[in-house]
Coordinates of C-alpha atoms and ligand atoms in Angstrom, one line a residue:
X1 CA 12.6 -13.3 9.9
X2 CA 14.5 -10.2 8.1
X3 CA 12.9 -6.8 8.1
X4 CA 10.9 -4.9 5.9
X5 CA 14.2 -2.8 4.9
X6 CA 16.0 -6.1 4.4
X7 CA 14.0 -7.3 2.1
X8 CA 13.8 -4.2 0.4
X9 CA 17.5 -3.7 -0.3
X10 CA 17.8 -7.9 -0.6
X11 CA 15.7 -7.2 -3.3
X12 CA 17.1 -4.2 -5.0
X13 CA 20.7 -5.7 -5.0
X14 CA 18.9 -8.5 -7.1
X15 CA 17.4 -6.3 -9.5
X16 CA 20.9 -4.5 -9.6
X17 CA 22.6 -7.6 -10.4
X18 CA 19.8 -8.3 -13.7
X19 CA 20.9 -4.5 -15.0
X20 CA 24.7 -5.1 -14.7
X21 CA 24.8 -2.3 -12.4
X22 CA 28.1 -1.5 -10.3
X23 CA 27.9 -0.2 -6.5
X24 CA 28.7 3.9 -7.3
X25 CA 25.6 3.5 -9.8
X26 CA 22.6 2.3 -8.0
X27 CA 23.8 2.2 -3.8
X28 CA 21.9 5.6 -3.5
X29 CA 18.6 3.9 -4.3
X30 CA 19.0 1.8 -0.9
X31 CA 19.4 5.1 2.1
X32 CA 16.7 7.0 2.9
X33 CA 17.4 10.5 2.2
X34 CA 16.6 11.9 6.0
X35 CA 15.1 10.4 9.0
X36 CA 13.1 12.0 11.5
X37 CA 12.5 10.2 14.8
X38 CA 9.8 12.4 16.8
X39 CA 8.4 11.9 20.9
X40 CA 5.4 12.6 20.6
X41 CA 3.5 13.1 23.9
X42 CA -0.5 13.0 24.5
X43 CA -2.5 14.0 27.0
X44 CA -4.7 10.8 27.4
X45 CA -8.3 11.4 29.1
X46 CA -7.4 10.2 32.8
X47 CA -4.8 13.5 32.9
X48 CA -1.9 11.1 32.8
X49 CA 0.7 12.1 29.6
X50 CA 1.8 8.9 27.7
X51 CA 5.3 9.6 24.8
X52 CA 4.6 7.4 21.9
X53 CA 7.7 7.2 19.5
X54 CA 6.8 8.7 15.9
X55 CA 8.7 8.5 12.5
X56 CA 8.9 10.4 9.1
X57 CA 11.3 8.4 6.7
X58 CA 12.4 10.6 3.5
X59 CA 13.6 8.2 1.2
X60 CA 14.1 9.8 -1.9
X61 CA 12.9 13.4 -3.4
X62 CA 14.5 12.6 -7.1
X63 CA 11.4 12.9 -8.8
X64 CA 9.4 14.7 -6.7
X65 CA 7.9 15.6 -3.6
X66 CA 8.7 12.7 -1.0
X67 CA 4.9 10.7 -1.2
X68 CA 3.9 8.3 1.4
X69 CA 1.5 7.2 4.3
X70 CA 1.4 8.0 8.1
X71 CA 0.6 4.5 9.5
X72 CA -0.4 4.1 13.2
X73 CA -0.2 0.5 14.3
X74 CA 1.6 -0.5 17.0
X75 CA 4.2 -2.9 14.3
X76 CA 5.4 1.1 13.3
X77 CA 9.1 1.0 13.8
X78 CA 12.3 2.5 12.1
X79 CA 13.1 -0.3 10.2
X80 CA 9.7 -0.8 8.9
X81 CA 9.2 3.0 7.8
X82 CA 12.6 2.5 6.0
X83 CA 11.7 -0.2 4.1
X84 CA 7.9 1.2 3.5
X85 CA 9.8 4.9 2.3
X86 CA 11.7 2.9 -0.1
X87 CA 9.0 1.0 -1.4
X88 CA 7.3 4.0 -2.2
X89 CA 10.1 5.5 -4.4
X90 CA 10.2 2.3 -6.4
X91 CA 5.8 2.3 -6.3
X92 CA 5.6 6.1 -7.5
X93 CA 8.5 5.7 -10.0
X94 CA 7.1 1.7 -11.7
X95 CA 3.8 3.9 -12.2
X96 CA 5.6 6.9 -13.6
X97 CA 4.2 9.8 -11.2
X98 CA 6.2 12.6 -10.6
X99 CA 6.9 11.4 -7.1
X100 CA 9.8 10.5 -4.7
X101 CA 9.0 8.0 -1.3
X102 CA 8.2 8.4 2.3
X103 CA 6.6 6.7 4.8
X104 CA 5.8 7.7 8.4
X105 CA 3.8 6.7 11.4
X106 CA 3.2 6.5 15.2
X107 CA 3.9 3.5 16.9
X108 CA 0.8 2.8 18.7
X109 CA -2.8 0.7 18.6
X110 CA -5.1 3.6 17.5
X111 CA -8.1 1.4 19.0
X112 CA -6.9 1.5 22.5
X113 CA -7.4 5.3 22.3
X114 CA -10.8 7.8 22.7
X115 CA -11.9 9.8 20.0
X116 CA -9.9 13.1 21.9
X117 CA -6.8 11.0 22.4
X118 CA -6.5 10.5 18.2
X119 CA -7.1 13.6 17.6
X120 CA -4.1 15.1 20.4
X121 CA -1.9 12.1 18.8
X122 CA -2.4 13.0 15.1
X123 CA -2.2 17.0 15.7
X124 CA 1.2 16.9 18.0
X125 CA 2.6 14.0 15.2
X126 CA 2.2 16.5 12.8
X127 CA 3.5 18.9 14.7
X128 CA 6.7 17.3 15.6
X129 CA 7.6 16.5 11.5
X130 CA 5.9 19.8 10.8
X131 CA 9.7 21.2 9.6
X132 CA 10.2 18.7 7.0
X133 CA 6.6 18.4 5.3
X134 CA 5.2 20.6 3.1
X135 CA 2.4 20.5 0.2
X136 CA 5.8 20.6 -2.4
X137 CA 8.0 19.0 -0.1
X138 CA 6.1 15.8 1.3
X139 CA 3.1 15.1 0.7
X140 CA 1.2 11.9 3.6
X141 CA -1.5 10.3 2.7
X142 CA -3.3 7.8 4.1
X143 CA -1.9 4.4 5.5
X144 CA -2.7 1.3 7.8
X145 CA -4.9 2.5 10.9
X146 CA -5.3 5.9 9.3
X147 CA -7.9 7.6 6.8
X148 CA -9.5 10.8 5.4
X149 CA -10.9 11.7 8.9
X150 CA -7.1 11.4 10.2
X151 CA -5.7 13.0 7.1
X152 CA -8.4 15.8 7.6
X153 CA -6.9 16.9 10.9
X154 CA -3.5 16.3 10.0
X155 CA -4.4 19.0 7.1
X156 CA -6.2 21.3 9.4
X157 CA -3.2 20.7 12.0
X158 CA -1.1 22.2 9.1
X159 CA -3.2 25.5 7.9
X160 CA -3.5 26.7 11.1
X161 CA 0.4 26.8 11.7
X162 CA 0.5 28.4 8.5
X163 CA -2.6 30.9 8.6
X164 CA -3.7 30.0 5.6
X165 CA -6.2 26.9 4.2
X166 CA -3.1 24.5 2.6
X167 CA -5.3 21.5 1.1
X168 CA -2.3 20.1 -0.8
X169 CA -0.5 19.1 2.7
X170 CA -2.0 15.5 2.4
X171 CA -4.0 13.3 0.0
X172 CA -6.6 11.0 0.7
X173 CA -8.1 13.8 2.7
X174 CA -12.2 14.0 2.6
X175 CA -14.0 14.9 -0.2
X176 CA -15.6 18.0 1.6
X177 CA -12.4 19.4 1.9
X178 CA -10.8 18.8 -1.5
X179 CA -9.9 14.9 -1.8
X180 CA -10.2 13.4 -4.8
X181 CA -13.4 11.1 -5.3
X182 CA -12.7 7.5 -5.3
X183 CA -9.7 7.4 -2.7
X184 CA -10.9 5.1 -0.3
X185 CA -11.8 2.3 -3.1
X186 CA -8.8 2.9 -4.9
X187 CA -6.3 0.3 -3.8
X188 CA -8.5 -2.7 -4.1
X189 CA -10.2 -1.4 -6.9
X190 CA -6.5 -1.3 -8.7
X191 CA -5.4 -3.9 -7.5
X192 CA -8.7 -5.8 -9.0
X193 CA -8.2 -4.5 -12.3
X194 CA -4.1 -5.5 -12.4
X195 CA -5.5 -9.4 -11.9
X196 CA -8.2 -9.4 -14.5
X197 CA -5.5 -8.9 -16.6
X198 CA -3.0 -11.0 -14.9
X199 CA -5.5 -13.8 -15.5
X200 CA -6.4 -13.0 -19.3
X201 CA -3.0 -13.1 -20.1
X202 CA -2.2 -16.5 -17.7
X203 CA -5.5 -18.2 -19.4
X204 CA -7.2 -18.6 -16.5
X205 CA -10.8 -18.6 -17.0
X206 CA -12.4 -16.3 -14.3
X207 CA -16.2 -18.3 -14.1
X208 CA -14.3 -20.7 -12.6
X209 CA -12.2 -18.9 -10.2
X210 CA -12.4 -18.9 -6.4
X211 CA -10.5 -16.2 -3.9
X212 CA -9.3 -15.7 -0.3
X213 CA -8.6 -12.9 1.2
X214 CA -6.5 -12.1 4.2
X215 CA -7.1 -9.0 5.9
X216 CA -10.5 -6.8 5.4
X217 CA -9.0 -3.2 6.2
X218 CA -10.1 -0.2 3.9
X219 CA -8.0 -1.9 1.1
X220 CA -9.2 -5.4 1.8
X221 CA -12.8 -4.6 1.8
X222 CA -12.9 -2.7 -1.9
X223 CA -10.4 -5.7 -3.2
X224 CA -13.2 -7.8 -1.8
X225 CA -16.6 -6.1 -3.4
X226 CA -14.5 -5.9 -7.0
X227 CA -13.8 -9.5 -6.9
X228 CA -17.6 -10.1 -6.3
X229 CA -18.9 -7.3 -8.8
X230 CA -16.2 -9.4 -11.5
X231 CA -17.9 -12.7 -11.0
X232 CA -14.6 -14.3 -8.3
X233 CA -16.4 -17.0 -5.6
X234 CA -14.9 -15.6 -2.5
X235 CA -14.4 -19.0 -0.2
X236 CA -12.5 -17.9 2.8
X237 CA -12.3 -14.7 4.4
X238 CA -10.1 -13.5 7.5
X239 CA -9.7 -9.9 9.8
X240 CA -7.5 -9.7 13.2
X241 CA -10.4 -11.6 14.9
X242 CA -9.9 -14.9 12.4
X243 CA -11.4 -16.6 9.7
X244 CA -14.8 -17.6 8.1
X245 CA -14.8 -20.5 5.5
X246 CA -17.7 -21.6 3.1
X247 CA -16.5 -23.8 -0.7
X248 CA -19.6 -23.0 -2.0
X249 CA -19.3 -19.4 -1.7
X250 CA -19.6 -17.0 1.3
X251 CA -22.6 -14.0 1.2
X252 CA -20.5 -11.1 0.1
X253 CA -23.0 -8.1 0.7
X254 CA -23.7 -9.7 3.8
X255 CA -20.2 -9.9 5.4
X256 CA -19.5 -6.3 3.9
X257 CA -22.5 -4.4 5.3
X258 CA -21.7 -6.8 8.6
X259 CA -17.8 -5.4 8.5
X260 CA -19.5 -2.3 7.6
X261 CA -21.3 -1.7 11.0
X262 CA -17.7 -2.6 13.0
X263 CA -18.6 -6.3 13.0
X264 CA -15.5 -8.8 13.8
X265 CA -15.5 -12.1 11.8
X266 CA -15.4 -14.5 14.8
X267 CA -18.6 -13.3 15.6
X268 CA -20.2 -13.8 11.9
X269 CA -22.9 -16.5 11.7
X270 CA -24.6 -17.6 8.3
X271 CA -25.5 -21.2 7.1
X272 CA -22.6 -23.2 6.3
X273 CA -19.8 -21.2 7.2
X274 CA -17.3 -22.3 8.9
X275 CA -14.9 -20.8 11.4
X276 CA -11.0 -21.2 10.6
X277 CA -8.0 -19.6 12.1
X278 CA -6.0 -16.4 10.0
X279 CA -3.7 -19.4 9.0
X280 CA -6.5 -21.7 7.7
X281 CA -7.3 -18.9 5.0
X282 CA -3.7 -18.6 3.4
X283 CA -4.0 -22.1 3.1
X284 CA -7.2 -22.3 1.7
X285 CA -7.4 -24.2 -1.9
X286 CA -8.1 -21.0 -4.5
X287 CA -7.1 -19.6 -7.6
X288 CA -6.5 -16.4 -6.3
X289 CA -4.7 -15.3 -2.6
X290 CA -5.2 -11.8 -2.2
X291 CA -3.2 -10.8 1.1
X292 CA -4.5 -7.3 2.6
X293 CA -2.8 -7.4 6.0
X294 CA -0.4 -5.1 8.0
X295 CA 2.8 -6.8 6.8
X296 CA 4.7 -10.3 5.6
X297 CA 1.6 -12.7 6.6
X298 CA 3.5 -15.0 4.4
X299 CA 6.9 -15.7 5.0
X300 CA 9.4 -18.8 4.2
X301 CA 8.2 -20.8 7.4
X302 CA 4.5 -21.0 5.5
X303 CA 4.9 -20.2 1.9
X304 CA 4.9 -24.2 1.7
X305 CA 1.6 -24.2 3.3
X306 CA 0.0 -21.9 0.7
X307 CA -2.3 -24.2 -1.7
X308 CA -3.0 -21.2 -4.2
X309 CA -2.4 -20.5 -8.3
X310 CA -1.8 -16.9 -7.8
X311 CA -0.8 -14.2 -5.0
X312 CA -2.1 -11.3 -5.0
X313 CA -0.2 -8.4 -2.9
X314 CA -2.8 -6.1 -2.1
X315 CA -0.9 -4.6 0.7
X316 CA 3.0 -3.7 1.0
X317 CA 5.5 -6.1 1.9
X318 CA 3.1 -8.6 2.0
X319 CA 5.8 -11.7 1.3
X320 CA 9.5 -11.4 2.6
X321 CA 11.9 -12.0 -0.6
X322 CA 12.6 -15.7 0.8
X323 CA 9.1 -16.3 0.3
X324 CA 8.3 -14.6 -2.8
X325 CA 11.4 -17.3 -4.4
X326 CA 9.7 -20.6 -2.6
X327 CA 6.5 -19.8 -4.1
X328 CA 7.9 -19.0 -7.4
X329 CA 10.2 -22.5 -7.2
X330 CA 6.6 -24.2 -7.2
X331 CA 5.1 -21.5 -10.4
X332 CA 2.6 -19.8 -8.2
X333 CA 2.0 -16.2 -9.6
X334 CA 2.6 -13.5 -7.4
X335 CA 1.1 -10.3 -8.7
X336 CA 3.7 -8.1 -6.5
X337 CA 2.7 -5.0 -4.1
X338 CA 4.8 -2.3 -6.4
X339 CA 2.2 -2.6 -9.1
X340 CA -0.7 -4.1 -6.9
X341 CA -1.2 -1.3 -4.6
X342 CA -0.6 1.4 -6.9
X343 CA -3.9 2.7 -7.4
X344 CA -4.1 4.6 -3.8
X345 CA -0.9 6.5 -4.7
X346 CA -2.3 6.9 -8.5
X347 CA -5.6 8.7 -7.2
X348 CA -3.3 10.8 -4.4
X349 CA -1.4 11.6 -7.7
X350 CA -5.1 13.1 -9.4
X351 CA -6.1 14.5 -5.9
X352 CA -2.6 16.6 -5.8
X353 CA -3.7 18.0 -9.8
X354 CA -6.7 18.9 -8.7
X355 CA -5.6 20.8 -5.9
X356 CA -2.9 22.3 -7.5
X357 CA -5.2 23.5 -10.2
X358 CA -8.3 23.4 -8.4
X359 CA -10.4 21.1 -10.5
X360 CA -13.1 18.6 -9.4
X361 CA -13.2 15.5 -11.6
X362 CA -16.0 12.7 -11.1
X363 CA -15.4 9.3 -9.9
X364 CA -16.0 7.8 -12.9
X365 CA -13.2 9.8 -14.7
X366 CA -10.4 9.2 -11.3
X367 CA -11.7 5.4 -12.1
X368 CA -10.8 5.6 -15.6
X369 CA -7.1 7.0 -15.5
X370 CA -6.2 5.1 -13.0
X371 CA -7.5 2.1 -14.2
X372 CA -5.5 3.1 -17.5
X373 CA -2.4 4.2 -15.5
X374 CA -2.3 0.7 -13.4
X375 CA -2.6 -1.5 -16.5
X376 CA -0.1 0.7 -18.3
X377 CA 2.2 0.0 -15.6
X378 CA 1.4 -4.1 -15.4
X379 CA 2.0 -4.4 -19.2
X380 CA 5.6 -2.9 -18.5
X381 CA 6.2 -5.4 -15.7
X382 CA 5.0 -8.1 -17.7
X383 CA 6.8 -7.6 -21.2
X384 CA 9.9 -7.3 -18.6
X385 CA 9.2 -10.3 -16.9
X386 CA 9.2 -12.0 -20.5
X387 CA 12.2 -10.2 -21.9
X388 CA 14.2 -11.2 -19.0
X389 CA 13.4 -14.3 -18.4
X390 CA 12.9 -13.4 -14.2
X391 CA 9.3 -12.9 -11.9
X392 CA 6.5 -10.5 -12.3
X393 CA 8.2 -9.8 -8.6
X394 CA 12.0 -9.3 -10.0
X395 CA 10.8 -7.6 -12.9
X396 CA 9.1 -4.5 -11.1
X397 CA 12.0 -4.2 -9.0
X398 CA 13.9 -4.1 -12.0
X399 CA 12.5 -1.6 -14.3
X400 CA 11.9 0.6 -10.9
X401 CA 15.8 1.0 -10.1
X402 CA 16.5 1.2 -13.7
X403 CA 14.0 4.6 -13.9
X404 CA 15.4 5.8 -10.7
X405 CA 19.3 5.2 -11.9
X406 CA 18.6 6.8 -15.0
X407 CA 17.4 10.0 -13.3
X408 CA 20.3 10.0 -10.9
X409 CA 22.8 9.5 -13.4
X410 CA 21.3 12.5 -15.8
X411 CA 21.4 14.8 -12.3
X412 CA 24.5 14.1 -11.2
X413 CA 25.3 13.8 -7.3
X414 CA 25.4 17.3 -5.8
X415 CA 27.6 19.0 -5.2
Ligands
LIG501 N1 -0.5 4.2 1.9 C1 -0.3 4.5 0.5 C2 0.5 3.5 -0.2 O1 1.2 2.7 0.4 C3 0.2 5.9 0.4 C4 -0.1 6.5 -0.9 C5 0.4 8.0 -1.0 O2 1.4 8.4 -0.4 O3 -0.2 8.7 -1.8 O4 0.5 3.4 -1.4

């Protein structure tokens, strides 16, 4: 199976080819500015010191500071945070935010270590890409196997190098200490919006429509309780632990307050539900797939498998380019992760102006902009998915590298 980077720059020399574009005009948009591979060790609770590799991944600072997550997951490698970093370039510049891409992360299973183990790990990973972050430099946020509590530390990590209170270091950081209301929703919440419209426009009436979800992280969970609160049947559900199955609807409150409290699905018990592998849910009959996992859960050995209308890409690099075109050869949608997950990155966007100019907006305003940002940005992707005659997929790579050619070109290549 290729990489993460492969099928990033697979995918950008397609959407090179649709523009015309030659080599010298667009090859930039497929290196990473600078790399940064840190050791970083911790003191684990039993005295013993274990070195866990860490990575910071610039990939471009054209429009911006460099924006991206710090994931800790043990798939964190460098060809993963490359492809991620560029992803985010192409995600901040589809939605128009003054932004370049990043991505970084510790190789590691954050649930294998104590409460004081986290904490050493995040502080010294900060520490180690302390040189090349900054609150106008790069900006994390946020990622898989990270949140505000993480994002809190990695800030405080920060301000005390710098002997001063530096808020603007990361976004998605906690409210308390000057993150933006709505962060943690954001993603699914977007995402929700982005296929309300998808289906107005497709005709497909959404009383009827059922959904499956793969994955209930942070992301999965809010993409989850929008899909009830707009009227979707949820049928099959699935986290690391497997899958939970019911046609006739599953008890959406239930499983959420269940998740909630740290609950594993394989352990769920209601009337009528049935328990299914991870694999049983992709393959569940639906109108909608909304995959929220770590990475490519669908790739070209089961894209065949998949018995859904549409795809929704909730998380990054959810579907490797080979299987993004076999599910397109048989006309399912796929709603693609560039303009599906944008509404984290939109909300880190509001979170930075607020900072910057120390405002406090309410959730319901955060809710509203992005929620007109994110459709702004799927009407774009759509009218050039018409125009040219190519995917919802091929189209947001498209006018992504377009945007970001346009900018290099009226720069100019230093020196
Ligand atoms: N994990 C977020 C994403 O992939 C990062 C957003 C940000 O950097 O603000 O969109």
């Amino acid at each position: 199976m290729d990489g993460i980077y492969e099928n990033f720059t697979t995918m950008v020399d397609r959407a090179a080819a649709i523009l015309k574009l030659d080599r010298t005009q667009y090859e930039f948009a497929k290196f990473p500015e600078r790399e940064m591979i840190v050791s970083v060790p911790v003191e684990m609770d039993d005295g013993t010191v274990t070195v866990f590799q860490g990575y910071r991944v610039q990939h471009s600072s054209l429009l911006g500071p460099y924006k991206g997550g710090v994931r800790f997951h043990p798939t964190v490698d460098h060809d993963s945070m490359r492809g991620l970093a560029g992803l985010m370039t192409l995600k901040c510049t589809l939605a128009g935010l003054p932004f370049g891409g990043a991505k970084g992360g510790v190789s590691v299973d954050p649930a294998r270590l104590s409460h004081g183990e986290l904490v050493r790990l995040t502080r010294r990973y900060t520490a180690m890409i302390l040189p090349i972050i900054g609150p106008d430099v790069d900006i994390p946020a946020p990622d898989v196997g990270t949140d505000e509590t993480i994002m809190g530390w990695i800030m405080d990590t920060y301000s005390m190098m710098a002997g001063k209170a530096i808020p603007g270091i990361v976004t998605g950081k906690p409210v308390e200490l000057g993150g933006s209301r709505g962060r943690t929703e954001a993603t699914g919440r977007g995402a929700v919006y982005v296929l309300r419209e998808a289906m107005k426009r497709l005709r497909v009436p959404q009383d009827r429509c059922t959904a499956a979800v793969a994955g209930l992280g942070h992301v999965g969970r809010s993409a989850v309780r929008a899909m009830y609160e707009t009227g979707i049947r949820l049928v099959a559900l699935s986290d690391a632990s497997g899958g939970i199955l019911r046609e006739e609807g599953l008890d959406v409150s239930a499983i959420l307050e269940f998740k909630e409290k740290g609950g594993s699905l394989c352990d769920y018990q209601a009337p009528g539900v049935r328990h299914v592998s991870c694999c049983q849910v992709l393959e569940t009959p639906c109108t909608v797939l909304a995959l929220c996992t770590v990475q490519a859960s669908v790739t070209e050995e089961n894209a065949g498998d998949l018995q859904t209308q549409m795809v929704l890409e909730c998380g990054n690099a959810q579907i490797t380019s080979g299987a993004g075109d076999a599910l397109e050869a048989r006309e399912v949608t796929i709603i693609p992760d560039l303009v599906a997950t944008a509404g984290g990155v939109i909300v880190d966007y509001f979170e930075r102006v607020q900072n910057v100019q120390s405002l406090i907006w309410e959730q319901y305003e955060v809710d509203r902009m992005m929620k007109n940002i994110i459709l702004k940005t799927f009407d774009q992707v759509w009218e050039a998915a018409v125009r040219l005659g190519v995917s919802l997929r091929m189209a947001s790579y498209v006018i992504a590298l377009e945007k970001v050619c346009d900018a290099k070109r009226i720069r100019g290549i230093f020196p």
